[in-house]
Amino acid sequence: MRVSIVGSGYVGSVTAACFAELGHEVICIDIDEEKVRQINDGYPPVWEEGLEELMNKHVGKNLIATSDYDYAVQNTDVSFICVGTPSSDNGEIDLSIVAAASKSLGESIASKNAYHTVVVKSTVVPGTTEGVVRSILEEYSARKAGETLGLAMNPEFLREGRAVHDFLNPDKIVVGSLDRRSDSIVSGLYRDIDCEVTSVNLRTAEMIKYVNNAFLATKISFANEVGNICKRLGIDTYQVMDAVGRDFRINPAFLNSGAGFGGSCFPKDVRALIGSAKDLDYYPSLLESVIEVNELQPLQMVEILEDKLPEIKDKRIAVLGLAFKNDTDDIRESRSIPVIRKLLEKGADIHAYDPLAADNMKKVFPDITYASSAQEALEGAQACLLMTEWDEFRKLNTEFDSMDRKLLVDGRYLLDPEELEDVEYEGLCW
Ligand code: NAD
């Protein structure tokens, strides 16, 4: 099929490259000319394992990028909206980018003769596709959804860093649609993937995505709360959760205590669901607590540090890990951000290192020192905070010898203190 993908960020560029891999003809649309140029040169605009290979393989053949909506809509049958849906200042979802993309699509569809289907892949609160998106599309295309305009919602569940793998090997594909024709067009795009398609209505598809993320975030905050209690009781929470996770009703995934969740999805999606619930006069106390635990969690790293090093001012502190998780350059809502902010408030001299995310973090904290290796960040430091679960940090050992004081606060249970000689080791929850 011929598919256009609106937005070339993490979701859009992975969706585009994977649909190309599945044999479809794909056109990426982005308003960012730099991203358009990068894609047409065969380079992905974001880092994702395996993405560069797919782009190299398909760009110029069945994958191109443009900023021209008319060209993309005329030359494709279905358009996926993959633009950002950030939190607004009050925590509710900001749909302005989805609205702008819907308007541009509607205007281009207006000058096309054939049937066209629009699919929302961005994460949007229930009611958005059949409310905001549908009304904008109908207004600007002068068509009626369900007649010459198809409308669907196809949430994305990929994990950043593993996005290409997850797209091609999903454990579920959800298609919400207004009508049967849209459902069969969108489901048909996934025909060559070995996974059953769950067909539902638009609102249910939107809700499935939120509930999925809210449940995973709840598991993490639950594990962190248990970890905080275990720390005070002198119990290793990892031993506790290892046993608890063996219960098939619970499952071991997402029970690792640590510095909390970040990224572009969990925090904003839980907040958006909270906002939707409150709009309907329901106070979601459990979800509010999930966010509260997550806000307090990284700051406990600083509290543990201050217990050991009461005067942080002018002390050199190594922060290892800036990405919100390993295998990505994404720093959105990274738990390193509140930690660095708190350390700066206290006058620390921060030397940070991350294998991929330093350039992105420089936009948030231009004035801290960025090292080109963990070893360089550790040299002469009074303490080290381990923030992201990068594999290369698991191998750290003699590198700590170059510190002024070998004090390590591990926020991700990456290192075994028994393997480290003369290191003052403190785990966040263990
Ligand atoms: P992103 O911010 O990385 O990318 C958005 C892209 O859209 C950017 O390249 C931007 O230039 C482009 N854009 C903005 N306005 C545009 C317009 N009017 N027309 C064309 N392009 C435009 O976002 P993302 O992380 O890929 O997330 C996209 C959506 O997918 C969000 O709703 C997010 O919640 C959801 N999602 C993200 C993930 C993830 O892991 N990142 C996973 C599942 C779902």
Coordinates of C-alpha atoms and ligand atoms in Angstrom, one line a residue:
M1 CA 0.0 0.0 0.0
R2 CA 1.0 3.7 -0.3
V3 CA 1.4 5.2 3.2
S4 CA 2.3 8.7 4.4
I5 CA 3.6 9.3 7.9
V6 CA 3.1 12.7 9.5
G7 CA 5.9 13.4 12.0
S8 CA 9.4 11.9 11.8
G9 CA 10.2 11.5 15.5
Y10 CA 10.7 8.3 17.3
V11 CA 7.3 6.8 16.4
G12 CA 7.0 8.3 12.9
S13 CA 10.5 7.4 11.6
V14 CA 10.3 3.8 13.0
T15 CA 6.8 3.4 11.6
A16 CA 7.9 4.7 8.2
A17 CA 11.0 2.5 8.0
C18 CA 9.2 -0.6 9.2
F19 CA 6.2 -0.1 6.8
A20 CA 8.9 0.2 4.1
E21 CA 10.4 -3.0 5.3
L22 CA 7.0 -4.7 5.1
G23 CA 6.9 -3.7 1.4
H24 CA 4.7 -0.6 1.5
E25 CA 5.6 2.6 -0.4
V26 CA 6.1 5.2 2.3
I27 CA 6.4 9.0 2.3
C28 CA 7.4 10.8 5.5
I29 CA 6.1 14.3 6.1
D30 CA 7.8 16.6 8.6
I31 CA 7.7 20.4 9.0
D32 CA 11.4 20.2 10.1
E33 CA 13.4 20.5 6.9
E34 CA 16.5 19.2 8.6
K35 CA 14.7 15.9 9.4
V36 CA 13.5 15.7 5.9
R37 CA 17.0 16.2 4.6
Q38 CA 18.4 13.6 7.0
I39 CA 15.9 10.9 6.0
N40 CA 16.4 11.5 2.3
D41 CA 20.2 11.2 2.9
G42 CA 19.4 7.8 4.5
Y43 CA 20.1 8.8 8.1
P44 CA 17.4 8.4 10.8
P45 CA 16.6 11.7 12.7
V46 CA 16.6 9.8 16.0
W47 CA 18.7 7.0 17.3
E48 CA 17.0 3.6 17.3
E49 CA 18.7 0.2 17.1
G50 CA 18.4 -1.1 13.5
L51 CA 16.8 2.0 12.1
E52 CA 19.8 3.3 10.2
E53 CA 20.0 -0.1 8.4
L54 CA 16.4 0.0 7.4
M55 CA 16.6 3.6 6.2
N56 CA 19.7 2.9 4.1
K57 CA 17.9 -0.1 2.6
H58 CA 14.7 1.7 1.7
V59 CA 15.4 5.4 1.2
G60 CA 15.2 6.4 -2.5
K61 CA 13.4 3.1 -3.2
N62 CA 10.2 2.8 -1.3
L63 CA 10.8 5.5 1.3
I64 CA 11.2 9.2 0.9
A65 CA 10.6 12.3 3.0
T66 CA 9.0 15.7 2.2
S67 CA 7.5 18.7 3.9
D68 CA 4.9 19.0 1.1
Y69 CA 1.6 17.6 2.5
D70 CA -0.1 17.9 -1.0
Y71 CA 2.5 15.8 -2.6
A72 CA 2.3 13.1 0.1
V73 CA -1.4 13.0 0.3
Q74 CA -1.8 12.8 -3.5
N75 CA 0.6 9.9 -3.7
T76 CA -0.6 7.8 -0.8
D77 CA -3.9 6.2 0.3
V78 CA -3.5 6.4 4.0
S79 CA -1.9 8.9 6.3
F80 CA -0.7 8.2 9.9
I81 CA -0.5 11.1 12.4
C82 CA 2.6 10.5 14.5
V83 CA 3.2 14.0 15.9
G84 CA 3.9 14.8 19.6
T85 CA 1.2 15.2 22.2
P86 CA 3.0 16.9 25.1
S87 CA 1.6 17.8 28.4
S88 CA 0.3 21.4 28.7
D89 CA 1.2 23.5 31.7
N90 CA -1.7 22.2 33.8
G91 CA -0.6 18.6 33.0
E92 CA -3.5 18.0 30.5
I93 CA -2.7 16.8 27.0
D94 CA -1.8 19.5 24.5
L95 CA -3.5 18.6 21.2
S96 CA -2.4 21.7 19.2
I97 CA 0.2 19.7 17.1
V98 CA -2.3 17.0 16.3
A99 CA -4.8 19.7 15.4
A100 CA -2.3 21.4 13.1
A101 CA -1.4 18.1 11.4
S102 CA -5.1 17.3 11.0
K103 CA -5.7 20.7 9.4
S104 CA -2.9 20.3 6.9
L105 CA -4.1 16.8 6.0
G106 CA -7.7 18.0 5.6
E107 CA -6.6 20.8 3.3
S108 CA -4.6 18.4 1.1
I109 CA -7.4 15.8 1.1
A110 CA -9.8 18.5 -0.2
S111 CA -7.9 18.7 -3.5
K112 CA -7.7 14.9 -4.0
N113 CA -10.3 12.9 -5.8
A114 CA -9.9 9.4 -4.3
Y115 CA -10.9 8.0 -0.9
H116 CA -8.2 8.7 1.8
T117 CA -7.8 7.2 5.3
V118 CA -6.4 9.1 8.2
V119 CA -5.0 7.1 11.2
V120 CA -4.1 8.6 14.5
K121 CA -1.0 6.9 16.0
S122 CA -0.1 9.7 18.4
T123 CA -1.2 8.9 21.9
V124 CA -4.4 10.9 22.5
V125 CA -7.0 10.9 25.2
P126 CA -10.2 9.0 24.6
G127 CA -12.6 10.9 22.4
T128 CA -9.9 12.9 20.5
T129 CA -10.0 11.0 17.2
E130 CA -13.8 11.1 16.8
G131 CA -13.9 14.7 18.3
V132 CA -11.0 17.0 17.5
V133 CA -9.4 15.1 14.6
R134 CA -12.6 14.2 12.9
S135 CA -14.1 17.6 13.1
I136 CA -11.0 19.4 11.8
L137 CA -10.6 16.8 9.0
E138 CA -14.2 17.2 7.9
E139 CA -14.1 20.9 8.0
Y140 CA -10.9 21.3 5.9
S141 CA -11.4 18.4 3.5
A142 CA -15.2 19.1 3.0
R143 CA -15.7 15.4 3.3
K144 CA -17.7 13.2 5.7
A145 CA -15.8 10.6 7.8
G146 CA -17.1 7.1 7.1
E147 CA -18.0 8.1 3.5
T148 CA -15.1 9.3 1.3
L149 CA -12.8 9.8 4.3
G150 CA -11.7 6.9 6.4
L151 CA -10.8 7.4 10.1
A152 CA -8.9 5.1 12.5
M153 CA -6.8 5.1 15.6
N154 CA -3.8 2.7 15.9
P155 CA -1.9 3.2 19.1
E156 CA 1.8 2.4 19.3
F157 CA 3.3 0.3 22.1
L158 CA 7.0 0.2 21.1
R159 CA 9.8 0.6 23.6
E160 CA 12.3 3.3 22.8
G161 CA 15.7 1.8 22.0
R162 CA 13.9 -1.5 20.9
A163 CA 11.4 0.3 18.7
V164 CA 12.3 -1.4 15.4
H165 CA 12.2 -4.8 16.9
D166 CA 9.0 -4.1 18.8
F167 CA 7.2 -2.8 15.7
L168 CA 8.1 -5.9 13.7
N169 CA 7.5 -8.3 16.6
P170 CA 4.5 -6.8 18.5
D171 CA 2.6 -8.7 21.2
K172 CA -0.5 -6.8 20.2
I173 CA -1.8 -4.6 17.3
V174 CA -4.8 -2.5 18.2
V175 CA -6.9 -0.9 15.4
G176 CA -9.8 1.4 16.4
S177 CA -11.9 2.5 13.6
L178 CA -15.0 4.5 12.7
D179 CA -16.1 2.1 10.0
R180 CA -15.3 -1.4 8.5
R181 CA -13.4 0.0 5.5
S182 CA -10.9 1.9 7.6
D183 CA -10.4 -1.1 9.8
S184 CA -9.7 -3.4 6.9
I185 CA -7.3 -0.9 5.3
V186 CA -5.3 -0.4 8.5
S187 CA -5.3 -4.0 9.6
G188 CA -4.2 -4.9 6.0
L189 CA -1.0 -2.9 6.5
Y190 CA 0.1 -5.3 9.2
R191 CA -0.8 -8.5 7.2
D192 CA 2.7 -9.8 7.1
I193 CA 3.3 -9.4 10.8
D194 CA 2.6 -12.5 12.9
C195 CA 0.2 -11.0 15.4
E196 CA -3.5 -10.9 15.8
V197 CA -5.2 -7.5 15.2
T198 CA -7.5 -6.4 18.0
S199 CA -10.3 -4.4 16.3
V200 CA -12.2 -2.0 18.5
N201 CA -13.9 1.4 18.2
L202 CA -11.8 4.7 18.3
R203 CA -12.2 5.5 21.9
T204 CA -11.4 2.0 23.1
A205 CA -8.2 2.0 21.1
E206 CA -7.2 5.3 22.6
M207 CA -8.0 4.0 26.1
I208 CA -6.1 0.8 25.7
K209 CA -2.9 2.8 25.1
Y210 CA -3.4 4.9 28.3
V211 CA -4.3 1.9 30.4
N212 CA -1.3 0.0 29.2
N213 CA 1.1 2.8 30.1
A214 CA -0.7 3.7 33.4
F215 CA -0.4 0.1 34.5
L216 CA 3.3 -0.1 33.8
A217 CA 3.9 3.2 35.5
T218 CA 1.9 2.0 38.5
K219 CA 4.1 -1.2 38.7
I220 CA 7.2 0.9 38.7
S221 CA 6.0 3.3 41.4
F222 CA 4.7 0.4 43.4
A223 CA 8.2 -1.3 43.2
N224 CA 9.9 2.0 44.2
E225 CA 7.6 2.5 47.2
V226 CA 8.3 -1.1 48.3
G227 CA 12.0 -0.4 47.7
N228 CA 12.0 2.7 49.8
I229 CA 10.4 0.7 52.7
C230 CA 12.9 -2.2 52.2
K231 CA 15.9 0.3 52.3
R232 CA 14.7 1.5 55.7
L233 CA 14.2 -2.1 56.9
G234 CA 17.6 -3.2 55.6
I235 CA 16.0 -5.7 53.2
D236 CA 17.2 -6.2 49.6
T237 CA 14.1 -5.3 47.5
Y238 CA 15.4 -7.1 44.5
Q239 CA 15.3 -10.4 46.4
V240 CA 11.7 -9.5 47.5
M241 CA 10.6 -8.6 44.0
D242 CA 12.3 -11.6 42.4
A243 CA 10.2 -13.9 44.5
V244 CA 7.0 -11.8 44.1
G245 CA 7.4 -11.6 40.3
R246 CA 7.3 -15.4 40.1
D247 CA 3.6 -15.3 40.8
F248 CA 2.2 -15.7 37.3
R249 CA -0.6 -13.2 38.1
I250 CA 2.1 -10.5 38.8
N251 CA 5.0 -11.2 36.3
P252 CA 8.6 -10.1 37.0
A253 CA 8.8 -7.2 34.4
F254 CA 8.8 -3.6 35.7
L255 CA 9.3 -4.6 39.3
N256 CA 12.9 -3.2 39.5
S257 CA 13.2 -0.4 42.0
G258 CA 15.3 2.5 41.0
A259 CA 15.3 6.2 40.3
G260 CA 11.8 6.2 38.7
F261 CA 10.4 6.4 35.2
G262 CA 10.9 9.1 32.6
G263 CA 10.7 9.4 28.8
S264 CA 8.1 11.0 26.6
C265 CA 5.3 8.6 27.4
F266 CA 4.7 7.3 31.0
P267 CA 4.8 10.7 32.9
K268 CA 2.7 12.6 30.3
D269 CA 0.3 9.8 29.6
V270 CA -0.5 9.2 33.3
R271 CA -0.9 13.0 33.7
A272 CA -3.2 13.1 30.7
L273 CA -5.4 10.2 32.0
I274 CA -5.5 12.0 35.4
G275 CA -6.6 15.2 33.6
S276 CA -9.3 13.3 31.6
A277 CA -10.6 11.7 34.8
K278 CA -10.8 15.0 36.6
D279 CA -12.6 16.6 33.7
L280 CA -15.3 13.9 34.3
D281 CA -15.4 14.8 38.0
Y282 CA -13.5 11.7 39.1
Y283 CA -10.5 12.1 41.3
P284 CA -7.9 9.3 40.4
S285 CA -6.1 9.0 43.7
L286 CA -4.1 5.9 42.7
L287 CA -2.7 7.6 39.5
E288 CA -1.9 10.8 41.4
S289 CA 0.2 8.7 43.9
V290 CA 2.0 7.0 41.0
I291 CA 3.2 10.4 39.8
E292 CA 4.0 11.6 43.3
V293 CA 6.2 8.6 44.1
N294 CA 7.9 9.1 40.8
E295 CA 8.7 12.8 41.5
L296 CA 10.2 12.1 44.9
Q297 CA 12.2 9.1 43.9
P298 CA 15.2 10.7 42.1
L299 CA 15.6 13.3 44.8
Q300 CA 16.2 10.4 47.3
M301 CA 19.5 9.9 45.4
V302 CA 20.6 13.4 46.5
E303 CA 19.4 12.8 50.1
I304 CA 21.5 9.6 50.2
L305 CA 24.4 11.5 48.8
E306 CA 24.0 14.3 51.4
D307 CA 23.9 11.7 54.2
K308 CA 27.4 10.7 53.2
L309 CA 28.7 14.0 51.9
P310 CA 27.0 16.7 53.9
E311 CA 28.6 19.7 52.1
I312 CA 28.0 19.4 48.4
K313 CA 28.9 23.0 47.4
D314 CA 31.9 23.1 45.0
K315 CA 32.3 19.3 45.3
R316 CA 32.9 17.5 42.0
I317 CA 30.1 15.0 41.4
A318 CA 30.1 12.5 38.6
V319 CA 26.6 11.9 37.1
L320 CA 26.7 8.7 34.9
G321 CA 23.7 8.4 32.6
L322 CA 21.6 11.2 31.2
A323 CA 19.1 9.4 28.9
F324 CA 15.8 8.4 30.5
K325 CA 16.7 4.8 29.9
N326 CA 19.5 2.8 28.2
D327 CA 19.9 2.4 24.5
T328 CA 18.3 5.8 23.6
D329 CA 19.5 9.4 23.2
D330 CA 16.1 10.6 24.5
I331 CA 16.3 12.7 27.7
R332 CA 12.6 13.7 27.9
E333 CA 11.6 13.5 31.6
S334 CA 14.9 11.7 32.4
R335 CA 15.3 11.3 36.1
S336 CA 18.8 12.7 35.8
I337 CA 17.2 16.2 35.2
P338 CA 15.7 16.7 38.7
V339 CA 18.9 15.2 40.2
I340 CA 21.2 17.6 38.3
R341 CA 18.9 20.5 39.0
K342 CA 19.0 19.8 42.7
L343 CA 22.8 19.3 42.7
L344 CA 23.2 22.7 40.9
E345 CA 21.0 24.4 43.5
K346 CA 23.4 23.1 46.1
G347 CA 26.4 24.4 44.2
A348 CA 27.9 21.1 43.0
D349 CA 30.5 20.9 40.2
I350 CA 28.8 18.4 37.9
H351 CA 30.8 16.2 35.4
A352 CA 28.3 14.1 33.4
Y353 CA 28.6 11.4 30.9
D354 CA 26.2 9.4 28.7
P355 CA 27.0 7.2 25.7
L356 CA 24.3 8.8 23.5
A357 CA 22.4 11.6 25.2
A358 CA 24.9 14.3 26.1
D359 CA 24.1 16.5 23.1
N360 CA 20.4 16.5 24.0
M361 CA 21.2 17.3 27.7
K362 CA 23.4 20.2 26.7
K363 CA 20.2 22.0 25.6
V364 CA 18.8 21.7 29.2
F365 CA 22.1 22.2 31.1
P366 CA 24.6 24.0 28.9
D367 CA 26.8 24.9 31.8
I368 CA 27.8 21.6 33.4
T369 CA 30.8 19.7 32.3
Y370 CA 30.3 16.9 29.8
A371 CA 32.9 14.1 29.8
S372 CA 33.6 11.9 26.8
S373 CA 33.8 8.7 29.0
A374 CA 32.7 7.4 32.4
Q375 CA 36.4 7.3 33.4
E376 CA 36.8 11.0 32.5
A377 CA 33.7 11.9 34.5
L378 CA 34.9 10.0 37.5
E379 CA 38.4 11.5 37.7
G380 CA 38.9 13.5 40.8
A381 CA 35.1 13.3 41.8
Q382 CA 34.0 13.2 45.4
A383 CA 31.0 11.1 44.6
C384 CA 29.3 9.4 41.7
L385 CA 25.5 9.0 41.0
L386 CA 24.6 6.2 38.6
M387 CA 21.4 7.2 36.9
T388 CA 20.8 5.2 33.7
E389 CA 21.1 1.4 33.2
W390 CA 23.6 1.4 30.3
D391 CA 25.3 -1.9 29.9
E392 CA 28.7 -0.2 29.8
F393 CA 28.2 1.0 33.4
R394 CA 27.7 -2.6 34.6
K395 CA 31.4 -3.2 33.8
L396 CA 32.8 -0.2 35.8
N397 CA 35.2 -1.3 38.4
T398 CA 38.8 0.0 38.4
E399 CA 37.6 3.3 36.9
F400 CA 36.4 4.3 40.4
D401 CA 40.1 4.3 41.5
S402 CA 40.6 7.7 39.9
M403 CA 37.9 9.3 42.1
D404 CA 39.0 11.6 45.0
R405 CA 36.6 9.8 47.2
K406 CA 35.1 6.5 46.0
L407 CA 31.5 7.2 47.0
L408 CA 28.9 5.6 44.7
V409 CA 25.1 6.0 44.9
D410 CA 23.6 3.5 42.5
G411 CA 20.1 4.4 41.3
R412 CA 19.6 1.4 39.1
Y413 CA 21.1 -1.6 40.9
L414 CA 23.8 -1.9 38.2
L415 CA 26.8 -2.8 40.3
D416 CA 27.5 -5.4 42.9
P417 CA 29.3 -3.8 45.9
E418 CA 31.1 -7.0 46.7
E419 CA 32.9 -6.8 43.3
L420 CA 34.1 -3.3 44.0
E421 CA 37.2 -2.7 46.1
D422 CA 37.1 0.1 48.7
V423 CA 34.0 1.7 47.2
E424 CA 31.5 3.2 49.6
Y425 CA 28.4 1.8 47.9
E426 CA 24.8 2.9 48.6
G427 CA 21.9 1.5 46.6
L428 CA 18.9 3.7 46.2
C429 CA 16.4 1.1 47.5
W430 CA 18.5 -1.8 48.6
Ligands
NAD1 P1 8.6 13.4 18.5 O1 8.5 14.7 19.2 O2 9.9 12.7 18.6 O3 8.3 13.6 17.0 C1 7.3 14.4 16.5 C2 7.6 14.8 15.1 O4 6.5 15.5 14.5 C3 8.8 15.8 15.0 O5 9.8 15.4 14.1 C4 8.2 17.1 14.5 O6 9.1 17.9 13.8 C5 7.0 16.6 13.7 N1 5.9 17.6 13.6 C6 5.5 18.5 14.5 N2 4.4 19.2 13.9 C7 4.2 18.7 12.7 C8 3.3 19.0 11.7 N3 2.3 19.9 11.8 N4 3.4 18.3 10.5 C9 4.4 17.4 10.3 N5 5.3 17.0 11.3 C10 5.2 17.7 12.4 O7 7.4 12.5 19.0 P2 7.4 10.9 19.3 O8 8.2 10.6 20.5 O9 7.7 10.2 18.1 O10 5.9 10.7 19.7 C11 4.8 10.9 18.8 C12 3.5 10.4 19.4 O11 3.6 9.0 19.7 C13 3.2 11.0 20.8 O12 1.8 11.1 20.9 C14 3.7 10.0 21.8 O13 3.0 10.0 23.0 C15 3.4 8.7 21.0 N6 4.2 7.6 21.4 C16 5.6 7.7 21.6 C17 6.4 6.6 21.9 C18 7.8 6.8 22.2 O14 8.4 5.8 22.7 N7 8.4 7.9 21.9 C19 5.8 5.4 22.1 C20 4.4 5.2 21.8 C21 3.7 6.3 21.5

